[in-house]
Amino acid sequence: GRSANEGENSDKCSRIAAETSTPIKVGQRRSRVGVYSGRSANEGYKSSWWSSSKSVSAWEESVEAPPGLARQITTGKTVDPVVKCLTQILQEKDVQAKMDAEGYVSIQWLLKVKSALSWECGGNAKSLVSAIESQVGIQLDEAHRRVRLRSCCEQLLVEAKRLMQQLPFGVVPLSSFFGLPSLSQMQKCSELDAEGLLRKALTRDSELVIQGAFVAWQPRAEKLRKSVEQLFLEQDSQLHSKIQQSGDVPLTWIVGRYAEKLGLAHSNVRTSEALAEAVAGALQDSQVLRVDRHRLTVR
């Protein structure tokens, strides 16, 4: 009952569908996580989650990173020649002799003394800083224009945060982090398994927190409290000197010097007093530090 053209068009559609579709075995379900027509990958994740039940298995299926995503995030780009050169230079004995107590060395000194590095970045400190920012192996202190090598644990935390930022929900299963390159490197010289190393590293971080078998972002107040507590536990030379002077340290001074470390550098709040009040509120429940909310000091 069909015309010749209708039959031909139908056969073409069937043939195209057969060529472009992925065969499914009996009993096998299509993955609900992926890129949907006209939508981004993140929207696909969200659609998958909201259309599923609220069981633990459905949650894990929705938020777990696609296979290989952990490795793609940190290995998708080739290593910048500037960063490669800097990494090698930071391991040289004469450079290590110039490092301060925190392991940093001045960018200005490096460009002046190391001609190879100066040549790679055209003698431009901004080019050097720009190259460093996208890498995980080097820690940049932009405020004081200095650099140092990151430890394996620090590299792991940087990679973990980048992975968290790529996923739509703020809670991700621990297993999603097992493909991170730094974690694989740490396993080679440790008796702990991947989960043990990951848990150990994340307990030291102020931005991420482990909740059972999942990793989540710390609430803002909790993150601030842990960050300030960590500052006082590590005590760089200037903070140590400030504590020795009076014992009580003004929170406005803390905010002014450590805004980048505390995650306040890009805050919408512009006055140091307002930022200090926010920090004081976060420290109210601290078991390590004593805060005076009226004087805005901490000890």
Short mmCIF file of C-alpha atoms in Angstrom, two decimals:
data_model
loop_
_atom_site.label_atom_id
_atom_site.label_comp_id
_atom_site.label_asym_id
_atom_site.label_seq_id
_atom_site.Cartn_x
_atom_site.Cartn_y
_atom_site.Cartn_z
CA GLY A 1 0.00 0.00 0.00
CA ARG A 2 3.09 2.32 -0.14
CA SER A 3 4.53 4.16 -3.11
CA ALA A 4 7.97 3.24 -4.46
CA ASN A 5 9.49 6.45 -3.00
CA GLU A 6 8.01 5.82 0.45
CA GLY A 7 9.41 2.30 0.52
CA GLU A 8 12.85 3.50 -0.59
CA ASN A 9 12.96 6.27 2.04
CA SER A 10 11.90 3.84 4.77
CA ASP A 11 14.63 1.39 3.79
CA LYS A 12 17.24 4.18 3.88
CA CYS A 13 16.16 5.30 7.37
CA SER A 14 16.30 1.72 8.67
CA ARG A 15 19.75 1.21 7.17
CA ILE A 16 21.13 4.50 8.68
CA ALA A 17 19.69 3.69 12.10
CA ALA A 18 21.29 0.25 12.02
CA GLU A 19 24.69 1.69 11.08
CA THR A 20 24.75 4.48 13.70
CA SER A 21 23.22 2.74 16.71
CA THR A 22 25.18 0.71 19.24
CA PRO A 23 23.99 -2.92 19.52
CA ILE A 24 22.55 -3.80 22.92
CA LYS A 25 22.77 -7.30 24.30
CA VAL A 26 19.73 -8.96 25.89
CA GLY A 27 19.30 -7.71 29.47
CA GLN A 28 21.77 -4.82 28.99
CA ARG A 29 20.64 -1.25 29.70
CA ARG A 30 21.87 1.85 27.92
CA SER A 31 23.90 4.16 30.15
CA ARG A 32 21.79 7.07 31.37
CA VAL A 33 24.87 9.26 31.72
CA GLY A 34 26.08 11.06 28.62
CA VAL A 35 25.47 13.86 26.17
CA TYR A 36 21.84 14.24 25.22
CA SER A 37 20.59 15.81 22.01
CA GLY A 38 20.81 19.60 22.22
CA ARG A 39 22.14 19.55 25.79
CA SER A 40 25.51 19.59 27.49
CA ALA A 41 27.06 16.63 29.32
CA ASN A 42 26.29 18.26 32.67
CA GLU A 43 22.63 18.61 31.74
CA GLY A 44 22.67 14.95 30.81
CA TYR A 45 23.91 14.11 34.30
CA LYS A 46 21.19 16.21 35.89
CA SER A 47 18.45 14.68 33.75
CA SER A 48 19.70 11.23 34.68
CA TRP A 49 19.64 12.06 38.40
CA TRP A 50 16.22 13.72 38.51
CA SER A 51 14.61 10.93 36.51
CA SER A 52 15.97 8.20 38.79
CA SER A 53 14.90 6.99 42.19
CA LYS A 54 16.54 8.26 45.39
CA SER A 55 18.32 5.01 46.15
CA VAL A 56 22.07 4.92 46.82
CA SER A 57 22.70 2.92 43.64
CA ALA A 58 20.86 5.51 41.54
CA TRP A 59 22.85 8.30 43.20
CA GLU A 60 26.17 6.59 42.46
CA GLU A 61 25.17 5.94 38.87
CA SER A 62 24.30 9.59 38.38
CA VAL A 63 27.30 11.34 39.90
CA GLU A 64 30.18 8.98 39.19
CA ALA A 65 32.69 10.38 36.73
CA PRO A 66 32.75 8.75 33.28
CA PRO A 67 35.65 6.28 32.84
CA GLY A 68 38.87 8.10 32.00
CA LEU A 69 37.63 11.58 32.95
CA ALA A 70 39.96 11.76 35.96
CA ARG A 71 42.98 11.14 33.74
CA GLN A 72 41.77 13.42 30.93
CA ILE A 73 41.43 16.42 33.25
CA THR A 74 45.11 16.40 34.19
CA THR A 75 46.74 14.82 31.16
CA GLY A 76 44.68 16.30 28.35
CA LYS A 77 47.21 19.07 27.74
CA THR A 78 50.86 18.65 26.91
CA VAL A 79 53.34 19.99 29.43
CA ASP A 80 54.31 23.57 28.63
CA PRO A 81 58.04 23.87 27.77
CA VAL A 82 58.30 26.74 30.28
CA VAL A 83 56.89 24.57 33.09
CA LYS A 84 59.09 21.63 32.09
CA CYS A 85 62.17 23.85 32.21
CA LEU A 86 61.15 25.38 35.55
CA THR A 87 60.48 21.96 37.10
CA GLN A 88 64.00 20.81 36.19
CA ILE A 89 65.56 24.04 37.49
CA LEU A 90 63.77 23.80 40.85
CA GLN A 91 65.50 20.45 41.42
CA GLU A 92 69.00 21.86 40.91
CA LYS A 93 71.21 22.17 44.00
CA ASP A 94 72.09 25.86 43.58
CA VAL A 95 68.39 26.74 43.33
CA GLN A 96 67.48 24.64 46.36
CA ALA A 97 70.16 26.49 48.32
CA LYS A 98 68.32 29.76 47.59
CA MET A 99 64.93 28.48 48.77
CA ASP A 100 63.38 30.00 51.89
CA ALA A 101 62.03 28.09 54.89
CA GLU A 102 58.82 27.25 52.99
CA GLY A 103 60.68 25.94 49.95
CA TYR A 104 59.97 28.96 47.74
CA VAL A 105 62.40 30.76 45.46
CA SER A 106 62.01 34.20 43.89
CA ILE A 107 60.77 34.33 40.29
CA GLN A 108 62.85 37.45 39.68
CA TRP A 109 66.02 35.68 40.84
CA LEU A 110 65.27 32.65 38.65
CA LEU A 111 64.82 34.78 35.53
CA LYS A 112 68.01 36.68 36.29
CA VAL A 113 70.22 33.65 36.97
CA LYS A 114 68.72 30.90 34.78
CA SER A 115 69.14 31.94 31.16
CA ALA A 116 67.36 28.83 29.84
CA LEU A 117 64.20 29.70 31.75
CA SER A 118 64.44 33.36 30.73
CA TRP A 119 64.76 32.32 27.11
CA GLU A 120 61.74 29.95 27.29
CA CYS A 121 59.41 32.67 28.60
CA GLY A 122 61.04 35.60 26.78
CA GLY A 123 62.28 37.07 30.05
CA ASN A 124 58.65 37.89 30.91
CA ALA A 125 57.48 37.04 34.44
CA LYS A 126 53.82 37.26 33.37
CA SER A 127 54.37 34.56 30.75
CA LEU A 128 55.97 32.36 33.40
CA VAL A 129 53.07 32.89 35.82
CA SER A 130 50.51 32.18 33.08
CA ALA A 131 52.23 28.88 32.22
CA ILE A 132 52.37 27.78 35.88
CA GLU A 133 48.70 28.44 36.66
CA SER A 134 47.36 25.57 34.55
CA GLN A 135 49.81 22.97 35.91
CA VAL A 136 49.69 20.83 39.07
CA GLY A 137 53.39 20.27 39.80
CA ILE A 138 54.38 23.81 40.83
CA GLN A 139 52.96 26.00 43.60
CA LEU A 140 52.75 29.70 42.75
CA ASP A 141 52.67 32.42 45.41
CA GLU A 142 51.57 35.24 43.13
CA ALA A 143 51.39 37.84 45.90
CA HIS A 144 55.09 37.42 46.71
CA ARG A 145 56.17 36.39 43.20
CA ARG A 146 57.78 33.12 44.19
CA VAL A 147 57.43 29.42 43.30
CA ARG A 148 58.15 25.98 44.69
CA LEU A 149 57.59 22.35 43.77
CA ARG A 150 54.39 20.76 45.06
CA SER A 151 54.51 17.51 47.01
CA CYS A 152 52.74 14.43 45.63
CA CYS A 153 49.96 14.96 48.17
CA GLU A 154 49.47 18.58 47.07
CA GLN A 155 49.35 17.54 43.42
CA LEU A 156 46.70 14.95 44.28
CA LEU A 157 44.54 17.58 45.98
CA VAL A 158 44.82 19.94 43.00
CA GLU A 159 43.78 17.15 40.62
CA ALA A 160 40.91 16.12 42.93
CA LYS A 161 39.52 19.67 42.99
CA ARG A 162 39.75 19.96 39.21
CA LEU A 163 37.79 16.72 38.90
CA MET A 164 35.16 17.98 41.36
CA GLN A 165 34.76 21.17 39.31
CA GLN A 166 34.05 19.13 36.16
CA LEU A 167 31.10 17.28 37.69
CA PRO A 168 27.64 18.80 38.13
CA PHE A 169 26.97 17.81 41.73
CA GLY A 170 29.04 18.76 44.77
CA VAL A 171 29.24 15.14 45.95
CA VAL A 172 31.29 12.49 44.11
CA PRO A 173 32.08 8.81 44.95
CA LEU A 174 35.64 8.11 46.12
CA SER A 175 36.06 5.59 43.29
CA SER A 176 35.83 8.41 40.73
CA PHE A 177 39.24 9.70 41.91
CA PHE A 178 41.15 6.42 41.52
CA GLY A 179 42.31 7.29 37.98
CA LEU A 180 44.11 10.49 39.00
CA PRO A 181 47.76 10.43 37.80
CA SER A 182 49.20 11.65 41.13
CA LEU A 183 47.37 8.92 43.02
CA SER A 184 48.85 6.28 40.70
CA GLN A 185 52.33 7.71 41.34
CA MET A 186 51.83 7.70 45.12
CA GLN A 187 50.76 4.04 45.07
CA LYS A 188 54.15 3.04 43.65
CA CYS A 189 55.94 4.06 46.85
CA SER A 190 53.28 3.37 49.47
CA GLU A 191 51.80 0.34 51.19
CA LEU A 192 48.35 1.96 51.24
CA ASP A 193 45.81 1.27 48.49
CA ALA A 194 44.25 4.03 46.36
CA GLU A 195 41.36 4.62 48.76
CA GLY A 196 43.64 4.76 51.80
CA LEU A 197 45.95 7.31 50.15
CA LEU A 198 43.03 9.40 48.98
CA ARG A 199 41.40 9.46 52.42
CA LYS A 200 44.70 10.39 54.06
CA ALA A 201 45.28 13.29 51.63
CA LEU A 202 41.74 14.66 51.84
CA THR A 203 41.73 14.77 55.65
CA ARG A 204 44.43 17.50 55.41
CA ASP A 205 42.45 19.68 53.01
CA SER A 206 40.26 22.62 53.99
CA GLU A 207 38.11 22.62 50.83
CA LEU A 208 37.09 18.97 50.47
CA VAL A 209 35.57 16.65 53.05
CA ILE A 210 34.92 12.88 53.05
CA GLN A 211 31.35 11.83 53.81
CA GLY A 212 31.29 8.04 53.99
CA ALA A 213 32.13 6.75 50.52
CA PHE A 214 31.75 10.20 48.93
CA VAL A 215 33.76 13.41 48.61
CA ALA A 216 32.05 16.80 48.95
CA TRP A 217 32.95 20.48 49.11
CA GLN A 218 33.32 21.88 52.62
CA PRO A 219 30.68 24.41 53.70
CA ARG A 220 32.11 27.94 53.50
CA ALA A 221 32.32 28.53 57.27
CA GLU A 222 33.95 25.14 57.84
CA LYS A 223 36.44 25.81 55.07
CA LEU A 224 37.40 29.20 56.54
CA ARG A 225 37.83 27.75 60.02
CA LYS A 226 40.09 24.93 58.84
CA SER A 227 42.12 27.27 56.64
CA VAL A 228 42.86 29.68 59.50
CA GLU A 229 43.63 26.83 61.89
CA GLN A 230 46.08 25.44 59.33
CA LEU A 231 47.79 28.85 59.09
CA PHE A 232 48.41 28.89 62.83
CA LEU A 233 49.58 25.27 62.91
CA GLU A 234 52.13 25.87 60.12
CA GLN A 235 53.05 29.45 61.12
CA ASP A 236 55.23 31.05 58.47
CA SER A 237 57.91 33.50 59.65
CA GLN A 238 55.71 36.61 59.53
CA LEU A 239 52.80 35.04 61.40
CA HIS A 240 55.20 33.60 63.98
CA SER A 241 56.70 37.06 64.51
CA LYS A 242 53.24 38.60 64.84
CA ILE A 243 52.22 36.05 67.48
CA GLN A 244 55.45 36.66 69.42
CA GLN A 245 54.78 40.40 69.53
CA SER A 246 51.42 40.38 71.27
CA GLY A 247 49.84 36.94 71.23
CA ASP A 248 46.62 38.30 69.72
CA VAL A 249 46.63 38.65 65.94
CA PRO A 250 44.20 41.11 64.27
CA LEU A 251 41.91 39.33 61.83
CA THR A 252 42.19 42.29 59.46
CA TRP A 253 45.93 41.55 59.27
CA ILE A 254 45.21 37.86 58.63
CA VAL A 255 42.75 38.73 55.85
CA GLY A 256 45.13 41.26 54.30
CA ARG A 257 48.07 38.87 54.14
CA TYR A 258 46.39 35.49 53.52
CA ALA A 259 43.34 36.38 51.41
CA GLU A 260 44.51 34.08 48.60
CA LYS A 261 45.06 31.10 50.91
CA LEU A 262 41.72 31.65 52.63
CA GLY A 263 39.85 31.85 49.32
CA LEU A 264 38.87 35.47 49.96
CA ALA A 265 40.91 37.13 47.21
CA HIS A 266 37.95 37.25 44.81
CA SER A 267 35.25 37.86 47.39
CA ASN A 268 32.51 40.38 46.65
CA VAL A 269 33.07 41.87 50.09
CA ARG A 270 35.58 44.69 49.61
CA THR A 271 36.32 45.89 53.16
CA SER A 272 38.84 44.03 55.32
CA GLU A 273 36.63 44.61 58.40
CA ALA A 274 33.70 42.79 56.80
CA LEU A 275 35.95 39.90 55.76
CA ALA A 276 37.44 39.79 59.27
CA GLU A 277 33.93 39.53 60.75
CA ALA A 278 33.18 36.59 58.44
CA VAL A 279 36.37 34.84 59.57
CA ALA A 280 35.54 35.55 63.23
CA GLY A 281 32.15 33.94 62.77
CA ALA A 282 33.72 30.86 61.20
CA LEU A 283 36.20 30.55 64.11
CA GLN A 284 33.48 30.70 66.77
CA ASP A 285 33.37 26.89 67.08
CA SER A 286 37.13 26.34 66.73
CA GLN A 287 38.72 23.96 69.23
CA VAL A 288 42.20 25.17 68.29
CA LEU A 289 41.96 28.97 68.27
CA ARG A 290 40.31 31.55 70.53
CA VAL A 291 38.60 34.42 68.75
CA ASP A 292 37.49 37.76 70.15
CA ARG A 293 34.58 38.87 67.97
CA HIS A 294 34.42 42.34 69.51
CA ARG A 295 38.08 43.19 68.95
CA LEU A 296 38.33 41.00 65.82
CA THR A 297 41.48 39.23 67.04
CA VAL A 298 42.51 35.60 67.27
CA ARG A 299 45.07 33.69 69.30
#
